[in-house]
XYZ file of C-alpha atoms in Angstrom:
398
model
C 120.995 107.341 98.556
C 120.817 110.071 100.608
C 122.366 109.676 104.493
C 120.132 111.488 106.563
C 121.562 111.907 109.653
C 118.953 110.644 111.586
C 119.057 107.445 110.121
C 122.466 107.218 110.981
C 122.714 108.291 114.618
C 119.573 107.693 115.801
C 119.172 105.382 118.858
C 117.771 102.141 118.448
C 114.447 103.144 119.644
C 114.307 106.335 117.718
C 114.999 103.731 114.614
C 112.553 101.230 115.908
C 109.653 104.482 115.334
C 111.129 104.755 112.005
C 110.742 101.099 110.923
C 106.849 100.950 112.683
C 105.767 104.284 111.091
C 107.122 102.998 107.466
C 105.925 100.146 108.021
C 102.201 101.285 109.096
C 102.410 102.858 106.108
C 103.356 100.043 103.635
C 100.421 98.093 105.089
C 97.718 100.748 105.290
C 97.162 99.510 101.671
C 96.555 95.962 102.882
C 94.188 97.134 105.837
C 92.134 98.859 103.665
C 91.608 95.752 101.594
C 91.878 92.836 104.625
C 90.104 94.626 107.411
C 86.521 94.692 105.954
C 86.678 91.328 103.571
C 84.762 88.960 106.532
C 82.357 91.763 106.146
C 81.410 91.384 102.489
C 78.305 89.432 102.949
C 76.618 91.642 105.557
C 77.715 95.010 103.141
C 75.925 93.326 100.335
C 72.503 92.945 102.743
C 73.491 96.751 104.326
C 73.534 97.802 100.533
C 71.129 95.590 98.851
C 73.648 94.251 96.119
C 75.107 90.761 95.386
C 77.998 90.078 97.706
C 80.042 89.896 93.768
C 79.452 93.786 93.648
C 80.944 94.635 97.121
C 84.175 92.828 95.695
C 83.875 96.038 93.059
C 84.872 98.450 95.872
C 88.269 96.719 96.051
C 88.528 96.946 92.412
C 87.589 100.597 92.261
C 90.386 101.104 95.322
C 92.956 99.476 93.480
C 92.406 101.254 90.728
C 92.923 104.222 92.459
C 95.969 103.369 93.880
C 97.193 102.401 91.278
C 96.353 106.044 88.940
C 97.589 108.005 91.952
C 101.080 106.855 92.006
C 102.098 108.086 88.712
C 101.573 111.054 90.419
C 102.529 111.089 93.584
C 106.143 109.661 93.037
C 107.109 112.714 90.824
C 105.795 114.921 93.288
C 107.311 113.611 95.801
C 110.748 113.840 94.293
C 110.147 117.959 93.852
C 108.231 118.424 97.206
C 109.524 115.863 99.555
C 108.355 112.949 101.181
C 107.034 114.292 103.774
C 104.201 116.719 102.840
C 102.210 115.052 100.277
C 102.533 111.975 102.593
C 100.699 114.580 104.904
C 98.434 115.720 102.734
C 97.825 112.037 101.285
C 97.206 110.294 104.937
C 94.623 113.546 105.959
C 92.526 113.065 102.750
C 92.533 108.932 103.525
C 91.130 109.780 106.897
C 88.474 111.057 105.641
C 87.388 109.270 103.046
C 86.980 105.866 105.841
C 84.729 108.081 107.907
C 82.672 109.079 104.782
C 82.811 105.560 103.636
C 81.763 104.149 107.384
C 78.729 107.488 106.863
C 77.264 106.318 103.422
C 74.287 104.460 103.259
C 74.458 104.556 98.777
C 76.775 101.944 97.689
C 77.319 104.362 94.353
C 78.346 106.997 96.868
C 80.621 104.635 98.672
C 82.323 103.367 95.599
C 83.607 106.728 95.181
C 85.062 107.170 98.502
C 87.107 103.905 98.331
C 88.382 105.276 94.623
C 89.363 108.678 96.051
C 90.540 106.683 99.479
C 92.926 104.541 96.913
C 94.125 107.710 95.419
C 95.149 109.142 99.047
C 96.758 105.642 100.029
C 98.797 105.440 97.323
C 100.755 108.590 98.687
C 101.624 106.447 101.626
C 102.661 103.145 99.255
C 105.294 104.863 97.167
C 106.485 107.201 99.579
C 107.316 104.535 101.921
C 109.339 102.349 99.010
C 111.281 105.835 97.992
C 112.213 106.422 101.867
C 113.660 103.322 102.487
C 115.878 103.454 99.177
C 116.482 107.510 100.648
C 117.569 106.274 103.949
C 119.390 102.851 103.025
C 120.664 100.450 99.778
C 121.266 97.463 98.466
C 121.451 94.262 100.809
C 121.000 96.556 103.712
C 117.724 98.108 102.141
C 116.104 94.575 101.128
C 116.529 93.580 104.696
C 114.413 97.020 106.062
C 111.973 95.790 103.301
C 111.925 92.599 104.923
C 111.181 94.035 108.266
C 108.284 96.165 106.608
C 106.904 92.950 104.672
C 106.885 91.002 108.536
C 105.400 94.509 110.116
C 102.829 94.359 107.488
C 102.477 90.740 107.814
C 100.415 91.364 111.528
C 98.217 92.889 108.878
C 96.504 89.961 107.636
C 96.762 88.584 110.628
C 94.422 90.841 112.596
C 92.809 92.834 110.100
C 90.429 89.710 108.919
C 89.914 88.217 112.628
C 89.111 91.588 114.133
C 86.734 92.314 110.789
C 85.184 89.063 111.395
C 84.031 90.245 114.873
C 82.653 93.230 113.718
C 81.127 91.986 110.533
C 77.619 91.698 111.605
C 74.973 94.666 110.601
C 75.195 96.772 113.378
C 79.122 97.172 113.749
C 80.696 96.885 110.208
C 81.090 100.907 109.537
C 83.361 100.552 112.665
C 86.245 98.697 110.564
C 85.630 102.179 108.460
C 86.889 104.190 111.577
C 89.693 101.289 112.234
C 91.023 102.606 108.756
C 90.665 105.987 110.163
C 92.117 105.393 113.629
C 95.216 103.385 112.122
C 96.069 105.955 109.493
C 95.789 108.663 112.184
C 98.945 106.999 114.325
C 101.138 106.860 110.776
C 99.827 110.568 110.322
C 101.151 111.235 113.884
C 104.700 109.277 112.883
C 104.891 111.675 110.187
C 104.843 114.939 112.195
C 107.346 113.221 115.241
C 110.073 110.857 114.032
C 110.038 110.379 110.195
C 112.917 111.451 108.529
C 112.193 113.950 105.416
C 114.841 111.997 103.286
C 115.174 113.330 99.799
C 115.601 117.159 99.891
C 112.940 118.874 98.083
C 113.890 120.204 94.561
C 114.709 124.345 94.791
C 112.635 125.314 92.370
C 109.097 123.514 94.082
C 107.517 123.385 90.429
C 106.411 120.229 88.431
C 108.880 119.985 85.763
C 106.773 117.826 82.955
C 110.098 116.935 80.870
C 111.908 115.847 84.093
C 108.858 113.635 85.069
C 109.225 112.189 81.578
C 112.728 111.848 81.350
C 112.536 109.841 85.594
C 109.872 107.385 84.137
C 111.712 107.208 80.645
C 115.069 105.911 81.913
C 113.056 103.660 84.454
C 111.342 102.088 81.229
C 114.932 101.631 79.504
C 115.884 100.201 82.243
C 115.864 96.117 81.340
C 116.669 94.976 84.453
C 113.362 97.083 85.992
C 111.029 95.988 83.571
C 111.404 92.534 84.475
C 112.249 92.760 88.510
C 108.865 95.476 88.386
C 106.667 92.868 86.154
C 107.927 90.148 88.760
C 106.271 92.576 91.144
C 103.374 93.942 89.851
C 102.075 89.801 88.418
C 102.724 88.425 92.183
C 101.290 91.281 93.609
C 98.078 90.340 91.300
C 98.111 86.789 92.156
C 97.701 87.988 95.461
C 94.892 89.951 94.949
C 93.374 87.676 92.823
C 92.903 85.351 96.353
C 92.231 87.988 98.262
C 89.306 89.738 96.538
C 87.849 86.475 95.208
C 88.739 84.062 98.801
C 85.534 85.714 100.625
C 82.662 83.973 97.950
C 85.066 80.783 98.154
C 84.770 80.132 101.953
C 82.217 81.291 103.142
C 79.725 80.547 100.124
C 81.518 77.185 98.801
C 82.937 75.994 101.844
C 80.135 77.111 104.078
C 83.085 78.947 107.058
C 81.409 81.652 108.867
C 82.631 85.064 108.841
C 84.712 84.586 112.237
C 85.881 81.320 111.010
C 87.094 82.785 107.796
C 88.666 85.512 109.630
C 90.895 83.338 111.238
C 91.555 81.257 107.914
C 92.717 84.262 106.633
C 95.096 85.422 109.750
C 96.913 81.645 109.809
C 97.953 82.228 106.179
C 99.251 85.167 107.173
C 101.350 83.957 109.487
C 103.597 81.939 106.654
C 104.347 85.539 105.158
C 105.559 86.610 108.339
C 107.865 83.146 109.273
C 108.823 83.497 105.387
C 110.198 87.504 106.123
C 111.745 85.967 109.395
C 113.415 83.253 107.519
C 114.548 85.813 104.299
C 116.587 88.202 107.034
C 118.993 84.569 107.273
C 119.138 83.712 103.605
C 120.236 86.642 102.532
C 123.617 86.370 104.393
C 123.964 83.415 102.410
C 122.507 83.674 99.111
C 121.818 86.652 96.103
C 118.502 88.430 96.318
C 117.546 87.260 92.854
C 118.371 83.439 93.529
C 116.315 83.561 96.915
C 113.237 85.194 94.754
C 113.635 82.671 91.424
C 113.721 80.068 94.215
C 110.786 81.394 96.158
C 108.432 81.855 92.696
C 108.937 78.579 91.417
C 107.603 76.908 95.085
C 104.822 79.308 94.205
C 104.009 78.079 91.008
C 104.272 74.993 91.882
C 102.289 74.989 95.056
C 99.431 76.952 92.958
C 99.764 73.788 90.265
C 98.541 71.256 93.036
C 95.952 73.358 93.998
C 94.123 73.282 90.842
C 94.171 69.324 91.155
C 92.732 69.522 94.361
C 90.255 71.737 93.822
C 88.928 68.962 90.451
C 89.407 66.358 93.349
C 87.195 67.740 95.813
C 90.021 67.345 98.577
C 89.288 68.398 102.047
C 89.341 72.237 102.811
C 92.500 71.464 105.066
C 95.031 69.762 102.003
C 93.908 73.225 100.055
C 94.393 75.381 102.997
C 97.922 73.600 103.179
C 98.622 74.961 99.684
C 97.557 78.384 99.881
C 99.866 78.665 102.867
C 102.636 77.743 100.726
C 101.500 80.680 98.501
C 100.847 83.233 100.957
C 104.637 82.032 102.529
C 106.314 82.766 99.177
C 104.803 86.057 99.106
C 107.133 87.385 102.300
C 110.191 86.349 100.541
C 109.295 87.308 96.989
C 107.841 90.688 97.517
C 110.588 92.295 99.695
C 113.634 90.993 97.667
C 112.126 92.104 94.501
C 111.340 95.442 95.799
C 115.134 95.615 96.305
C 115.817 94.772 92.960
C 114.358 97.150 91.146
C 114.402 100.207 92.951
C 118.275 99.216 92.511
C 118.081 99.249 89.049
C 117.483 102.780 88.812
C 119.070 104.698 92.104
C 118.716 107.913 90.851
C 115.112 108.238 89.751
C 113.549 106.379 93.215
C 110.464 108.419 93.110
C 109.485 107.714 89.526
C 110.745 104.208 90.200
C 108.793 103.586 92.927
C 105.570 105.333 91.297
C 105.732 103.626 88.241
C 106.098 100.051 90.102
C 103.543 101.028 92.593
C 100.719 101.875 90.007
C 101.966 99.042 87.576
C 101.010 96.824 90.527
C 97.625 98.024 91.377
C 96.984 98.418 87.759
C 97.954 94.981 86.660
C 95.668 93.902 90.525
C 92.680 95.970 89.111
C 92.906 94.034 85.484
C 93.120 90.751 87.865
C 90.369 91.262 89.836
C 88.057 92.869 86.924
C 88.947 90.070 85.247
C 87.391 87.197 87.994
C 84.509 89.375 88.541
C 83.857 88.640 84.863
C 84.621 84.935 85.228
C 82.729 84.599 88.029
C 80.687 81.057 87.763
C 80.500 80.008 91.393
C 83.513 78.033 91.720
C 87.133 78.058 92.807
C 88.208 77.836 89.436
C 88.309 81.195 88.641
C 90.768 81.992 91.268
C 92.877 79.181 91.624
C 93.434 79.483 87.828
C 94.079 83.367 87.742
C 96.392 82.441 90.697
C 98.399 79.700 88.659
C 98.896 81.743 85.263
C 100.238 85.297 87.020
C 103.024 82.754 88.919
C 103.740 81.506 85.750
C 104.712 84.806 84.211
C 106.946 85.955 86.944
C 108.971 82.893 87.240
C 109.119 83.222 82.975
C 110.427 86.741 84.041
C 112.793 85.354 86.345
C 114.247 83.187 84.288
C 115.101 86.032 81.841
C 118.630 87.322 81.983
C 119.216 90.734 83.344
């Protein structure tokens, strides 16, 4: 860990534009996914495609952030954090105002995969600052804080997309990207700390990069806390990429309705970060998270059942908010865990983790767009079976 000495004497408000800028940056992966969703059935008109299509270009995205951190972590351990977080958050900028510019949905397809390759600078560089600047309890706590930060995400990313999802103002949500990526750009230039000193000799050393992910792999405590991370993070995924078809072509919600669907789950992951800050002065990181995936699992279970049933939207609603909760004590706690595991390789660790998720989200969601048969099913089910396999994980001894 390394003490910067900003992060230790730094007033409280200095610390507070730490905590926002990291934490802008652990969500800008979320915004780029949640922000345009309530506009998925005007894109398909703008683009003249089936609305199943436009769920491609958060495929292609993931895919690209998930490729781009097995890069970016290495680098970032011989560079610094701080530059090709620079030169990651520039090239993102532009890619959402060439995306909002396109009128070829081919053409845009491309700028979300090369905007997924620039956002995954800001996704592992983020994780590897936090383990730079803090440890242990004391870093799964700042995690928490960034999970809560990037909890607003959901929350206003859908409901101000589903204002602006109509055919004359989606590209805006483009330039939202743009605008919101621009202030963590800013952050980067005024109060981030650099944390891990760049390597003297600035030179890609290919052996070094292998040996970083190599022990990471050996590792059998990180192969199990990162699988616990990369299979909830594709549960996740799997509701967010397939929920727009759900509700608003199966349960009929309009776009601003489903916007705000999407922003009251959200708010579970936020009361569940809130709650996580007090049960970790009383209980171990990995009991909390075995705890919090089996509620998961569980709550997914029922959900199934009341999708066979035909229950009202509301009893399924109540469900998926147990799901989303579990998600703001799960994620940050397991983050913890595994960077942990391997505290002197937190670049490769965080890369590896990082693309392992979006990999494992990109095999998810390619997956339902294959299953599609215009039902819940699909979902609900792809949902169910990735909780399953964490809590398995969980229960394996470390």
């Amino acid at each position: 860990m390394v003490n910067h000495p900003i992060a230790q004497n730094s007033s409280a408000r200095y610390t507070l534009f730490i905590i926002l800028t990291l934490g802008i940056l652990t969500a800008i992966g979320s915004i780029s996914i949640d922000m345009y969703l309530p506009a998925f059935p005007v894109m398909a008109q703008y683009f003249k495609v089936p609305i199943v299509k436009i769920e491609h270009s958060v495929t292609v995205f993931l895919f690209g952030m998930a490729f781009g951190q097995l890069f970016i972590g290495p680098l970032s351990d011989v560079w610094g954090r701080t530059r090709p977080l620079k030169i990651g958050l520039l090239t993102y900028i532009l890619c959402a105002v060439a995306g909002m510019l396109t009128s070829h949905f081919a053409l845009f397809l491309v700028w979300r995969f090369v905007q997924g390759l620039a956002g995954s600078t800001c996704q592992v560089i983020s994780r590897a600052l936090v383990n730079d600047l803090y440890g242990g309890r004391k870093a799964a706590h700042v995690f928490t804080l960034l999970q809560i930060i990037m909890g607003v995400s959901p929350i206003l990313a859908p409901t101000i997309g589903g204002f602006l999802a109509t055919a004359g103002t989606w590209q805006y949500l483009f330039l939202l990207m743009a605008l919101i990526s621009g202030v963590a750009l800013l952050g980067c230039f005024t109060v981030l700390p650099p944390g891990k000193v760049p390597a003297v000799n600035k030179t890609l050393n290919l052996s070094a990069i292998r040996f970083g992910y190599a022990q990471a792999i050996k590792n059998p405590a990180f192969i199990n806390y990162a699988l616990v991370r990369a299979i909830t993070n594709s549960a996740a995924f799997s509701f967010i990429t397939a929920s727009p078809f759900v509700f608003t072509q199966l349960y009929h919600l309009s776009k601003k309705q489903y916007g705000f669907l999407f922003s009251g789950l959200a708010i579970g992951v936020i009361t569940a970060g809130v709650v996580n800050t007090f049960l970790l002065k009383h209980f171990s990181i990995k009991h909390i998270t075995q705890k919090a995936t089996m509620v998961q699992m569980l709550a997914v279970f029922a959900g199934i059942f009341i999708i066979y049933f035909q229950a009202p939207l509301a009893v399924l609603l109540g469900i998926l908010l147990v799901f989303t909760s579990m998600l703001g004590l799960i994620l940050p706690n397991v983050t913890a865990l595994y960077l942990a595991a391997v505290p002197a390789h937190n670049g490769s660790a965080s890369a590896l983790i990082g693309s392992m998720s979006y990999l494992s989200a990109f095999f998810i969601t390619s997956l339902l767009s294959l299953l599609h048969n215009n039902t819940a099913y699909p979902m609900i089910i792809m949902m169910w079976c990735c909780t399953v396999v964490a809590f398995i994980c969980l229960r394996y001894r470390t």
